[in-house]
Amino acid sequence: MNQNIADLRKSYEQDELDEAQSEPDPLAQFEHWLAQALKAELPEPNAMTLATVGDEGRPSTRVVLIKGLDARGIVWYTNYESRKGTELAAHPFAALQFHWVELERVVRIEGRVEQTSAEESDAYFHSRPLDSRLGAWASPQSRVIPSRTVLVTGAAKAAARFLGQPPRPPHWGGFRLVPDRWEFWQGRRSRLHDRLRYTQQPEGGWLRERLAP
């Protein structure tokens, strides 16, 4: 390795995050930033890191895609029998993080997690491409398999079994994170970054506070 990673530096100078110009509601602020990320045509602006915790208190992360957003929370879909699925079943709290590198922005979201309704999961599942629907049947997600042949064979068997019209597997569906804490990070010069945290209050409103970087 020719370059010392400790010497890597970047000056963040694209934008600022001011209390007076930010939205009082974190959902509105997030929607504003997400719209800007989409407009900028960033690579996969809908990708987010999901952090969960297992029985031993050991955290794990993976990247998933946001598939829904409204006042109820943030939605993604997965195999309920995967590592993240079983960890969320046992410990229904999680954290999400969006990192829009090109905009020098990070959004962190924390809250409890619940499964979406069967109707919501069905509707999204049937909107997916056929190959993705077959893959949901073919993949024993997070389990050890001897080779890729297991996946290819499983997809072929699912296609034959369901004649190209697979229903949603009972082990597959949506999760919704119901936020009670948001943090918006905007990179600034000299590492004096802007950080605004929103914490939900008992009466339902949001407390907005600036954090030191």
mmCIF file of C-alpha atoms in Angstrom:
data_model
loop_
_atom_site.group_PDB
_atom_site.id
_atom_site.type_symbol
_atom_site.label_atom_id
_atom_site.label_comp_id
_atom_site.label_asym_id
_atom_site.label_seq_id
_atom_site.Cartn_x
_atom_site.Cartn_y
_atom_site.Cartn_z
ATOM 1 C CA MET A 1 0.000 0.000 0.000
ATOM 2 C CA ASN A 2 1.774 3.119 -1.272
ATOM 3 C CA GLN A 3 -0.390 5.736 0.474
ATOM 4 C CA ASN A 4 -0.687 6.135 4.221
ATOM 5 C CA ILE A 5 -4.410 6.163 4.995
ATOM 6 C CA ALA A 6 -3.731 8.287 8.089
ATOM 7 C CA ASP A 7 -2.660 11.082 5.747
ATOM 8 C CA LEU A 8 -5.923 11.197 3.813
ATOM 9 C CA ARG A 9 -7.643 14.560 4.223
ATOM 10 C CA LYS A 10 -10.645 16.343 2.780
ATOM 11 C CA SER A 11 -11.911 19.832 3.433
ATOM 12 C CA TYR A 12 -15.724 19.973 3.627
ATOM 13 C CA GLU A 13 -16.932 23.211 2.079
ATOM 14 C CA GLN A 14 -20.104 22.560 0.078
ATOM 15 C CA ASP A 15 -22.861 23.710 2.419
ATOM 16 C CA GLU A 16 -23.924 24.567 5.960
ATOM 17 C CA LEU A 17 -26.713 23.509 8.285
ATOM 18 C CA ASP A 18 -28.200 26.394 10.256
ATOM 19 C CA GLU A 19 -30.936 26.111 12.868
ATOM 20 C CA ALA A 20 -32.833 29.054 11.399
ATOM 21 C CA GLN A 21 -32.923 27.485 7.925
ATOM 22 C CA SER A 22 -33.543 23.866 8.940
ATOM 23 C CA GLU A 23 -37.044 22.437 9.248
ATOM 24 C CA PRO A 24 -38.596 22.207 12.734
ATOM 25 C CA ASP A 25 -39.798 18.694 11.871
ATOM 26 C CA PRO A 26 -37.031 16.151 11.136
ATOM 27 C CA LEU A 27 -39.110 14.255 8.582
ATOM 28 C CA ALA A 28 -39.483 17.428 6.516
ATOM 29 C CA GLN A 29 -35.742 18.081 6.827
ATOM 30 C CA PHE A 30 -34.963 14.538 5.707
ATOM 31 C CA GLU A 31 -37.328 14.745 2.751
ATOM 32 C CA HIS A 32 -35.623 17.989 1.704
ATOM 33 C CA TRP A 33 -32.160 16.443 1.835
ATOM 34 C CA LEU A 34 -33.303 13.227 0.141
ATOM 35 C CA ALA A 35 -34.842 15.242 -2.700
ATOM 36 C CA GLN A 36 -31.517 17.038 -3.152
ATOM 37 C CA ALA A 37 -29.652 13.712 -3.188
ATOM 38 C CA LEU A 38 -32.020 12.392 -5.855
ATOM 39 C CA LYS A 39 -31.728 15.565 -7.919
ATOM 40 C CA ALA A 40 -27.932 15.347 -7.756
ATOM 41 C CA GLU A 41 -28.203 11.806 -9.209
ATOM 42 C CA LEU A 42 -25.936 10.345 -6.570
ATOM 43 C CA PRO A 43 -25.155 6.622 -6.818
ATOM 44 C CA GLU A 44 -27.856 4.822 -4.822
ATOM 45 C CA PRO A 45 -29.078 7.736 -2.694
ATOM 46 C CA ASN A 46 -31.659 5.318 -1.262
ATOM 47 C CA ALA A 47 -28.990 3.088 0.326
ATOM 48 C CA MET A 48 -28.808 3.134 4.113
ATOM 49 C CA THR A 49 -26.786 1.269 6.718
ATOM 50 C CA LEU A 50 -28.940 -0.669 9.183
ATOM 51 C CA ALA A 51 -27.498 -1.469 12.627
ATOM 52 C CA THR A 52 -29.015 -4.126 14.895
ATOM 53 C CA VAL A 53 -27.905 -5.873 18.093
ATOM 54 C CA GLY A 54 -27.812 -9.594 18.869
ATOM 55 C CA ASP A 55 -28.376 -11.492 22.108
ATOM 56 C CA GLU A 56 -24.767 -11.047 23.225
ATOM 57 C CA GLY A 57 -24.917 -7.278 22.747
ATOM 58 C CA ARG A 58 -22.834 -7.646 19.596
ATOM 59 C CA PRO A 59 -23.802 -5.058 16.932
ATOM 60 C CA SER A 60 -23.957 -5.802 13.228
ATOM 61 C CA THR A 61 -24.492 -3.602 10.193
ATOM 62 C CA ARG A 62 -25.505 -4.086 6.586
ATOM 63 C CA VAL A 63 -26.715 -1.901 3.717
ATOM 64 C CA VAL A 64 -30.412 -2.026 2.800
ATOM 65 C CA LEU A 65 -32.586 0.161 0.576
ATOM 66 C CA ILE A 66 -35.300 2.499 1.811
ATOM 67 C CA LYS A 67 -38.606 1.547 0.188
ATOM 68 C CA GLY A 68 -41.080 3.763 2.005
ATOM 69 C CA LEU A 69 -41.195 6.973 4.013
ATOM 70 C CA ASP A 70 -44.044 8.768 5.734
ATOM 71 C CA ALA A 71 -45.097 10.016 9.158
ATOM 72 C CA ARG A 72 -45.231 6.427 10.420
ATOM 73 C CA GLY A 73 -41.539 5.791 9.742
ATOM 74 C CA ILE A 74 -38.980 4.378 7.322
ATOM 75 C CA VAL A 75 -39.574 1.053 5.559
ATOM 76 C CA TRP A 76 -37.328 -1.609 4.053
ATOM 77 C CA TYR A 77 -37.945 -5.253 3.111
ATOM 78 C CA THR A 78 -36.003 -8.404 3.855
ATOM 79 C CA ASN A 79 -36.036 -12.045 4.899
ATOM 80 C CA TYR A 80 -37.448 -12.269 8.434
ATOM 81 C CA GLU A 81 -35.237 -15.332 9.071
ATOM 82 C CA SER A 82 -32.010 -13.483 8.200
ATOM 83 C CA ARG A 83 -29.602 -12.301 10.888
ATOM 84 C CA LYS A 84 -31.110 -8.821 10.915
ATOM 85 C CA GLY A 85 -34.607 -10.281 10.973
ATOM 86 C CA THR A 86 -33.980 -12.523 13.965
ATOM 87 C CA GLU A 87 -32.088 -9.795 15.813
ATOM 88 C CA LEU A 88 -34.933 -7.333 15.305
ATOM 89 C CA ALA A 89 -37.459 -9.925 16.462
ATOM 90 C CA ALA A 90 -35.532 -10.276 19.732
ATOM 91 C CA HIS A 91 -34.449 -6.639 20.099
ATOM 92 C CA PRO A 92 -36.866 -4.376 18.172
ATOM 93 C CA PHE A 93 -34.714 -1.251 18.113
ATOM 94 C CA ALA A 94 -32.317 -0.185 15.383
ATOM 95 C CA ALA A 95 -30.327 2.659 13.860
ATOM 96 C CA LEU A 96 -30.166 3.773 10.228
ATOM 97 C CA GLN A 97 -27.546 5.897 8.514
ATOM 98 C CA PHE A 98 -27.524 7.613 5.129
ATOM 99 C CA HIS A 99 -24.136 8.826 3.883
ATOM 100 C CA TRP A 100 -24.330 11.098 0.856
ATOM 101 C CA VAL A 101 -20.616 11.510 0.279
ATOM 102 C CA GLU A 102 -20.848 13.890 -2.659
ATOM 103 C CA LEU A 103 -23.033 16.291 -0.657
ATOM 104 C CA GLU A 104 -20.857 15.910 2.460
ATOM 105 C CA ARG A 105 -23.899 14.875 4.489
ATOM 106 C CA VAL A 106 -24.880 12.152 6.919
ATOM 107 C CA VAL A 107 -28.295 11.419 8.439
ATOM 108 C CA ARG A 108 -28.609 9.122 11.468
ATOM 109 C CA ILE A 109 -31.994 7.822 12.631
ATOM 110 C CA GLU A 110 -32.840 5.744 15.710
ATOM 111 C CA GLY A 111 -36.046 4.172 16.958
ATOM 112 C CA ARG A 112 -38.111 1.089 17.570
ATOM 113 C CA VAL A 113 -38.856 -1.322 14.738
ATOM 114 C CA GLU A 114 -42.069 -3.118 13.803
ATOM 115 C CA GLN A 115 -43.135 -5.339 10.944
ATOM 116 C CA THR A 116 -45.240 -3.780 8.204
ATOM 117 C CA SER A 117 -48.700 -5.191 7.594
ATOM 118 C CA ALA A 118 -49.142 -8.257 5.392
ATOM 119 C CA GLU A 119 -50.992 -6.051 2.923
ATOM 120 C CA GLU A 120 -48.059 -3.640 2.635
ATOM 121 C CA SER A 121 -45.588 -6.495 2.241
ATOM 122 C CA ASP A 122 -47.748 -8.182 -0.404
ATOM 123 C CA ALA A 123 -48.116 -4.980 -2.398
ATOM 124 C CA TYR A 124 -44.388 -4.302 -2.474
ATOM 125 C CA PHE A 125 -43.446 -7.935 -3.158
ATOM 126 C CA HIS A 126 -45.667 -8.074 -6.230
ATOM 127 C CA SER A 127 -44.172 -4.827 -7.544
ATOM 128 C CA ARG A 128 -40.711 -6.409 -7.698
ATOM 129 C CA PRO A 129 -39.175 -7.915 -10.858
ATOM 130 C CA LEU A 130 -39.841 -11.638 -11.276
ATOM 131 C CA ASP A 131 -36.192 -12.578 -10.687
ATOM 132 C CA SER A 132 -36.250 -10.766 -7.337
ATOM 133 C CA ARG A 133 -39.458 -12.512 -6.302
ATOM 134 C CA LEU A 134 -37.980 -15.906 -7.160
ATOM 135 C CA GLY A 135 -34.801 -14.982 -5.305
ATOM 136 C CA ALA A 136 -36.797 -14.426 -2.125
ATOM 137 C CA TRP A 137 -37.819 -18.076 -2.283
ATOM 138 C CA ALA A 138 -34.379 -19.331 -3.351
ATOM 139 C CA SER A 139 -32.127 -17.697 -0.738
ATOM 140 C CA PRO A 140 -31.896 -19.007 2.854
ATOM 141 C CA GLN A 141 -30.493 -15.605 3.775
ATOM 142 C CA SER A 142 -27.596 -15.434 6.270
ATOM 143 C CA ARG A 143 -27.216 -19.226 6.368
ATOM 144 C CA VAL A 144 -24.139 -21.157 5.239
ATOM 145 C CA ILE A 145 -24.528 -22.771 1.801
ATOM 146 C CA PRO A 146 -22.056 -25.063 -0.007
ATOM 147 C CA SER A 147 -22.043 -23.128 -3.290
ATOM 148 C CA ARG A 148 -23.884 -20.669 -5.517
ATOM 149 C CA THR A 149 -25.566 -23.664 -7.143
ATOM 150 C CA VAL A 150 -27.947 -23.754 -4.172
ATOM 151 C CA LEU A 151 -29.293 -20.324 -5.122
ATOM 152 C CA VAL A 152 -29.531 -20.976 -8.847
ATOM 153 C CA THR A 153 -31.242 -24.323 -8.293
ATOM 154 C CA GLY A 154 -33.589 -22.829 -5.739
ATOM 155 C CA ALA A 155 -34.661 -20.069 -8.125
ATOM 156 C CA ALA A 156 -35.293 -22.610 -10.898
ATOM 157 C CA LYS A 157 -37.366 -24.790 -8.572
ATOM 158 C CA ALA A 158 -39.409 -21.774 -7.446
ATOM 159 C CA ALA A 159 -40.048 -20.773 -11.059
ATOM 160 C CA ALA A 160 -41.281 -24.269 -11.894
ATOM 161 C CA ARG A 161 -43.327 -24.578 -8.719
ATOM 162 C CA PHE A 162 -45.166 -21.292 -9.096
ATOM 163 C CA LEU A 163 -45.270 -21.127 -12.918
ATOM 164 C CA GLY A 164 -43.791 -17.629 -12.926
ATOM 165 C CA GLN A 165 -46.262 -16.236 -10.361
ATOM 166 C CA PRO A 166 -44.627 -16.679 -6.963
ATOM 167 C CA PRO A 167 -46.571 -15.465 -3.924
ATOM 168 C CA ARG A 168 -44.827 -13.628 -1.132
ATOM 169 C CA PRO A 169 -42.934 -16.124 1.057
ATOM 170 C CA PRO A 170 -44.216 -16.231 4.647
ATOM 171 C CA HIS A 171 -40.676 -15.484 5.862
ATOM 172 C CA TRP A 172 -40.292 -12.322 3.782
ATOM 173 C CA GLY A 173 -41.718 -8.853 4.367
ATOM 174 C CA GLY A 174 -41.222 -5.312 5.570
ATOM 175 C CA PHE A 175 -39.855 -3.609 8.637
ATOM 176 C CA ARG A 176 -40.652 -0.056 9.679
ATOM 177 C CA LEU A 177 -38.404 2.003 11.941
ATOM 178 C CA VAL A 178 -40.437 4.502 13.963
ATOM 179 C CA PRO A 179 -37.975 7.334 14.664
ATOM 180 C CA ASP A 180 -37.580 8.953 18.055
ATOM 181 C CA ARG A 181 -34.182 10.517 17.307
ATOM 182 C CA TRP A 182 -32.680 12.042 14.166
ATOM 183 C CA GLU A 183 -29.281 13.612 13.576
ATOM 184 C CA PHE A 184 -28.284 15.672 10.530
ATOM 185 C CA TRP A 185 -24.575 16.185 9.843
ATOM 186 C CA GLN A 186 -23.167 18.646 7.331
ATOM 187 C CA GLY A 187 -19.421 18.707 6.762
ATOM 188 C CA ARG A 188 -17.728 22.077 7.332
ATOM 189 C CA ARG A 189 -14.222 23.501 7.097
ATOM 190 C CA SER A 190 -11.597 22.842 9.811
ATOM 191 C CA ARG A 191 -13.657 19.877 11.050
ATOM 192 C CA LEU A 192 -16.106 22.325 12.678
ATOM 193 C CA HIS A 193 -19.031 20.385 11.267
ATOM 194 C CA ASP A 194 -22.711 21.219 11.734
ATOM 195 C CA ARG A 195 -24.705 18.644 13.725
ATOM 196 C CA LEU A 196 -28.399 19.063 14.539
ATOM 197 C CA ARG A 197 -30.158 16.476 16.680
ATOM 198 C CA TYR A 198 -33.936 16.120 16.914
ATOM 199 C CA THR A 199 -35.311 14.218 19.913
ATOM 200 C CA GLN A 200 -38.986 13.346 20.200
ATOM 201 C CA GLN A 201 -40.680 14.814 23.255
ATOM 202 C CA PRO A 202 -43.338 13.152 25.452
ATOM 203 C CA GLU A 203 -46.061 15.372 23.990
ATOM 204 C CA GLY A 204 -45.079 14.347 20.463
ATOM 205 C CA GLY A 205 -43.100 17.395 19.329
ATOM 206 C CA TRP A 206 -39.393 17.558 18.559
ATOM 207 C CA LEU A 207 -36.546 19.169 20.465
ATOM 208 C CA ARG A 208 -33.861 20.486 18.061
ATOM 209 C CA GLU A 209 -30.363 20.905 19.485
ATOM 210 C CA ARG A 210 -26.903 21.640 18.070
ATOM 211 C CA LEU A 211 -24.179 19.134 18.948
ATOM 212 C CA ALA A 212 -20.447 19.785 18.976
ATOM 213 C CA PRO A 213 -18.712 17.981 16.107
#
